[in-house]
Amino acid sequence: MDVNFVGVGVGLVTGGIGGWIASLIKLSSEKKLLDARQDKQNEIQLAERIERYQSLLLLSASDLQDRLWHLTQDQYTARSPVLLNKDEDKRAYPRWPMTARHYLTSTIYLAARYFAAVEMLRHEIRFLTYRQDDKTRDLRDKIKLVERAFADTGLRKEVDKDVSSDQLVFQMQQVFIGQSIWHRGDQMIEWLEYPQFVDHYQQELAMSEDFMALADLLRGSVSKRSGSFHHRRLTLVLNSLVDLMDFLDPPQEDGEGRFIAKEDREKVKLGTVLRASSSK
């Protein structure tokens, strides 16, 4: 029997090519599946990291809001606000033995911790793939409102004719303050613990333009100087922090959140001073 070597050769070649193409298609499909799984895993890990930073943001916003409430409500109405003591190490009074040094340093730390949390979150969103959904944009809007409360001169418009003094903490000053107290841990960016911050602040940061601006704003908020915008500015910061807290920890019908109680997320009506029970 004659063998058609040409036909056999063509068949072998054709079959080989067909098998090779099939293998390539299979490998390509498997790679796409692996890539899709990896993308999904990366998305899950990123979402978890973002959630952790959002938790830090909620914690820092709540702590700062609580301190600003005490500063703009209790201390503003006090006969002798502790921040105005010339002797920074003198205790305010026996039932509240707070010193100006501790009150100022700890309040600056709470503000710096909030700025650090914002910068940590922005760092993750900026350098990692994260979908631009409505929630992300809304979060950025809430953060921007707090930033502007510290920095926007336009907030003086309603009372501008009466404003003779003010202290801004500009956007990049907020960035500097926040990044001054963060460091990279094993798995995520972290902020300095308070004892470490106190040493760093006293040795290096206290005389920087950025931290001095924040300190001047805090002191000015209880000075009661005629024409001062300091107190109103910090009240605006406080209220914008409440908006951010409501976004991160939405209140239920009774006003209670999952993490933040109703009484700890109350806004201050501009032009009024409420009495608060906090003495932190």
Coordinates of C-alpha atoms in Angstrom, one line a residue:
M1 CA 0.0 0.0 0.0
D2 CA 1.3 3.4 -1.0
V3 CA 1.7 5.8 1.9
N4 CA 1.0 9.4 1.2
F5 CA 3.9 10.9 3.2
V6 CA 2.9 14.4 2.2
G7 CA -0.6 14.0 3.5
V8 CA 0.7 12.4 6.7
G9 CA 3.3 15.1 7.1
V10 CA 0.7 17.8 6.6
G11 CA -1.7 16.1 9.0
L12 CA 1.0 15.8 11.6
V13 CA 2.0 19.4 11.2
T14 CA -1.6 20.5 11.2
G15 CA -2.4 18.5 14.3
G16 CA 0.7 19.7 16.0
I17 CA -0.2 23.3 15.3
G18 CA -3.8 22.7 16.4
G19 CA -2.6 21.2 19.6
W20 CA -0.1 24.0 20.2
I21 CA -2.8 26.6 19.6
A22 CA -5.2 24.8 21.9
S23 CA -2.5 24.7 24.6
L24 CA -1.9 28.5 24.1
I25 CA -5.6 29.2 24.4
K26 CA -5.8 27.1 27.5
L27 CA -2.7 28.8 29.0
S28 CA -4.1 32.2 28.1
S29 CA -7.4 31.3 29.7
E30 CA -5.7 30.0 32.9
K31 CA -3.6 33.2 33.0
K32 CA -6.6 35.4 32.7
L33 CA -8.3 33.4 35.4
L34 CA -5.3 33.7 37.7
D35 CA -5.0 37.4 36.9
A36 CA -8.6 37.9 37.7
R37 CA -8.3 36.0 41.0
Q38 CA -5.2 38.1 41.8
D39 CA -6.9 41.3 41.0
K40 CA -9.8 40.3 43.2
Q41 CA -7.5 39.4 46.0
N42 CA -5.6 42.7 45.6
E43 CA -9.0 44.5 45.7
I44 CA -10.0 42.7 48.9
Q45 CA -6.7 43.4 50.6
L46 CA -6.8 47.1 49.5
A47 CA -10.4 47.4 50.8
E48 CA -9.3 46.0 54.1
R49 CA -6.4 48.4 54.3
I50 CA -8.6 51.3 53.4
E51 CA -11.1 50.2 56.1
R52 CA -8.3 50.1 58.7
Y53 CA -7.2 53.6 57.8
Q54 CA -10.9 54.8 57.9
S55 CA -11.2 53.3 61.4
L56 CA -8.1 55.3 62.4
L57 CA -9.6 58.4 60.8
L58 CA -12.9 57.9 62.8
L59 CA -11.0 57.5 66.0
S60 CA -8.8 60.5 65.5
A61 CA -11.7 62.7 64.3
S62 CA -13.8 61.7 67.4
D63 CA -11.0 62.4 69.8
L64 CA -10.2 65.8 68.2
Q65 CA -13.8 66.8 68.1
D66 CA -14.2 65.9 71.8
R67 CA -11.2 68.1 72.7
L68 CA -12.4 71.0 70.6
W69 CA -15.8 70.8 72.2
H70 CA -14.1 71.2 75.6
L71 CA -11.9 74.0 74.3
T72 CA -14.6 76.0 72.5
Q73 CA -17.3 75.5 75.1
D74 CA -16.0 74.9 78.6
Q75 CA -12.6 76.6 78.3
Y76 CA -14.0 79.6 76.3
T77 CA -16.4 80.4 79.1
A78 CA -14.0 79.7 82.0
R79 CA -12.9 82.6 84.1
S80 CA -9.2 81.7 83.6
P81 CA -8.7 79.4 80.5
V82 CA -5.8 77.1 81.2
L83 CA -4.1 78.0 77.9
L84 CA -3.7 81.6 78.9
N85 CA -1.7 80.8 82.0
K86 CA 1.7 82.5 81.8
D87 CA 3.2 79.8 83.9
E88 CA 2.8 76.8 81.6
D89 CA 3.4 74.3 84.5
K90 CA 1.0 75.9 86.9
R91 CA -2.1 73.8 87.7
A92 CA -5.4 75.4 86.7
Y93 CA -7.2 74.8 90.0
P94 CA -7.4 72.0 92.5
R95 CA -10.4 70.2 91.1
W96 CA -8.9 70.2 87.6
P97 CA -5.1 70.1 87.9
M98 CA -4.4 70.7 84.3
T99 CA -1.4 72.7 83.1
A100 CA -1.2 74.8 80.0
R101 CA 1.8 72.8 78.8
H102 CA -0.1 69.5 78.9
Y103 CA -3.3 70.9 77.5
L104 CA -1.6 72.6 74.6
T105 CA 0.7 69.6 73.8
S106 CA -2.0 67.0 74.1
T107 CA -4.4 69.0 71.9
I108 CA -1.8 69.5 69.3
Y109 CA -1.1 65.8 69.4
L110 CA -4.8 65.0 68.8
A111 CA -4.9 67.4 65.8
A112 CA -1.7 66.0 64.5
R113 CA -3.0 62.5 64.8
Y114 CA -6.1 63.5 62.8
F115 CA -3.9 65.1 60.1
A116 CA -1.8 62.0 60.0
A117 CA -4.8 59.7 59.6
V118 CA -5.9 61.8 56.6
E119 CA -2.5 61.7 55.0
M120 CA -2.3 57.9 55.6
L121 CA -5.6 57.4 53.8
R122 CA -4.7 59.7 51.0
H123 CA -1.4 57.9 50.5
E124 CA -3.2 54.6 50.1
I125 CA -5.8 56.0 47.7
R126 CA -3.2 57.8 45.7
F127 CA -0.7 55.0 45.1
L128 CA -3.0 52.0 45.0
T129 CA -5.7 51.1 42.6
Y130 CA -9.0 52.1 44.2
R131 CA -12.3 52.5 42.3
Q132 CA -13.6 56.0 42.2
D133 CA -17.1 55.3 43.5
D134 CA -19.5 57.7 45.1
K135 CA -18.5 56.7 48.6
T136 CA -14.8 57.5 48.0
R137 CA -15.7 60.9 46.5
D138 CA -18.1 61.7 49.4
L139 CA -15.3 60.8 51.9
R140 CA -12.9 63.1 50.1
D141 CA -15.5 65.9 50.3
K142 CA -16.0 65.5 54.0
I143 CA -12.2 65.5 54.6
K144 CA -11.9 68.6 52.4
L145 CA -14.5 70.4 54.5
V146 CA -12.4 69.9 57.6
E147 CA -9.3 71.1 55.8
R148 CA -11.1 74.2 54.7
A149 CA -12.4 74.9 58.1
F150 CA -8.7 75.2 59.2
A151 CA -7.5 77.1 56.2
D152 CA -10.2 79.0 54.2
T153 CA -10.2 82.8 54.6
G154 CA -13.6 82.8 52.9
L155 CA -15.2 81.6 56.1
R156 CA -14.9 85.1 57.5
K157 CA -17.3 86.6 54.9
E158 CA -20.3 86.6 57.2
V159 CA -18.5 88.5 59.9
D160 CA -15.5 89.9 57.9
K161 CA -16.2 93.5 58.8
D162 CA -15.7 92.7 62.5
V163 CA -12.7 90.4 62.1
S164 CA -9.4 91.9 63.1
S165 CA -7.4 88.7 63.9
D166 CA -7.4 85.2 62.7
Q167 CA -5.0 82.2 62.5
L168 CA -5.1 79.8 59.6
V169 CA -3.5 76.4 59.3
F170 CA -3.0 76.0 55.6
Q171 CA -3.4 72.8 53.7
M172 CA 0.3 72.0 53.4
Q173 CA 0.8 72.9 57.0
Q174 CA -1.8 70.3 57.9
V175 CA 0.2 67.8 55.7
F176 CA 3.5 68.7 57.4
I177 CA 2.0 68.3 60.8
G178 CA 0.4 65.0 59.9
Q179 CA 3.5 63.5 58.2
S180 CA 5.7 64.7 61.1
I181 CA 4.2 62.1 63.4
W182 CA 3.9 59.1 61.1
H183 CA 6.2 56.2 60.5
R184 CA 5.9 53.0 58.4
G185 CA 5.2 49.9 60.5
D186 CA 5.4 46.3 59.6
Q187 CA 2.1 46.2 57.6
M188 CA 0.8 49.8 57.5
I189 CA 1.7 53.4 58.2
E190 CA 1.3 54.3 61.9
W191 CA 1.4 57.4 64.0
L192 CA 3.8 58.1 66.9
E193 CA 2.6 57.2 70.4
Y194 CA 2.1 60.1 72.7
P195 CA 5.3 59.9 74.7
Q196 CA 7.4 59.7 71.5
F197 CA 5.4 62.7 70.1
V198 CA 6.1 64.8 73.3
D199 CA 9.8 64.3 73.0
H200 CA 9.8 65.0 69.2
Y201 CA 7.6 68.1 69.7
Q202 CA 9.7 69.6 72.4
Q203 CA 13.0 68.9 70.7
E204 CA 12.1 69.8 67.1
L205 CA 8.5 70.6 66.2
A206 CA 7.4 73.2 68.6
M207 CA 9.3 76.1 66.9
S208 CA 8.3 75.1 63.3
E209 CA 6.0 77.6 61.5
D210 CA 3.4 74.9 61.0
F211 CA 3.1 73.8 64.6
M212 CA 3.3 77.4 65.8
A213 CA 0.3 78.3 63.6
L214 CA -1.8 75.5 65.2
A215 CA -0.7 76.5 68.7
D216 CA -1.7 80.2 68.0
L217 CA -5.1 79.1 66.8
L218 CA -5.7 77.0 69.9
R219 CA -4.6 79.8 72.3
G220 CA -6.5 82.5 70.3
S221 CA -9.7 80.5 70.6
V222 CA -10.0 81.2 74.3
S223 CA -8.6 84.7 74.3
K224 CA -11.9 86.6 73.9
R225 CA -10.1 89.3 72.0
S226 CA -12.4 91.7 70.2
G227 CA -12.6 90.9 66.5
S228 CA -10.9 87.5 66.9
F229 CA -12.1 84.8 64.5
H230 CA -10.1 82.0 66.3
H231 CA -13.0 80.7 68.3
R232 CA -15.5 80.7 65.4
R233 CA -12.9 78.9 63.2
L234 CA -12.4 76.1 65.7
T235 CA -16.1 75.8 66.1
L236 CA -16.4 75.3 62.3
V237 CA -13.7 72.7 62.5
L238 CA -15.6 70.9 65.3
N239 CA -18.8 70.9 63.2
S240 CA -17.1 69.6 60.1
L241 CA -15.5 66.8 62.1
V242 CA -19.1 65.8 63.2
D243 CA -20.1 65.6 59.5
L244 CA -17.1 63.4 58.9
M245 CA -17.9 61.2 61.9
D246 CA -21.5 60.9 60.7
F247 CA -20.3 59.7 57.3
L248 CA -17.8 57.2 58.7
D249 CA -20.2 56.0 61.4
P250 CA -23.8 56.7 60.2
P251 CA -26.2 57.4 63.0
Q252 CA -29.3 55.3 63.3
E253 CA -32.8 56.6 63.8
D254 CA -32.1 57.2 67.5
G255 CA -29.0 59.2 66.6
E256 CA -26.7 56.5 68.0
G257 CA -23.9 55.1 65.8
R258 CA -22.2 51.8 65.8
F259 CA -19.1 53.3 67.4
I260 CA -19.9 56.9 68.3
A261 CA -22.7 57.8 70.7
K262 CA -25.3 60.5 69.9
E263 CA -24.0 62.8 72.7
D264 CA -20.5 62.6 71.3
R265 CA -21.4 63.8 67.8
E266 CA -23.3 67.0 68.6
K267 CA -22.7 70.1 66.6
V268 CA -22.3 73.6 68.1
K269 CA -24.7 76.3 66.8
L270 CA -22.6 79.2 65.6
G271 CA -22.8 82.2 67.7
T272 CA -23.6 80.2 70.8
V273 CA -21.6 78.6 73.6
L274 CA -23.0 75.5 75.1
R275 CA -21.9 74.0 78.4
A276 CA -20.3 70.6 78.1
S277 CA -19.6 67.9 80.7
S278 CA -16.3 66.8 79.2
S279 CA -13.1 67.8 81.0
K280 CA -10.5 65.9 79.0

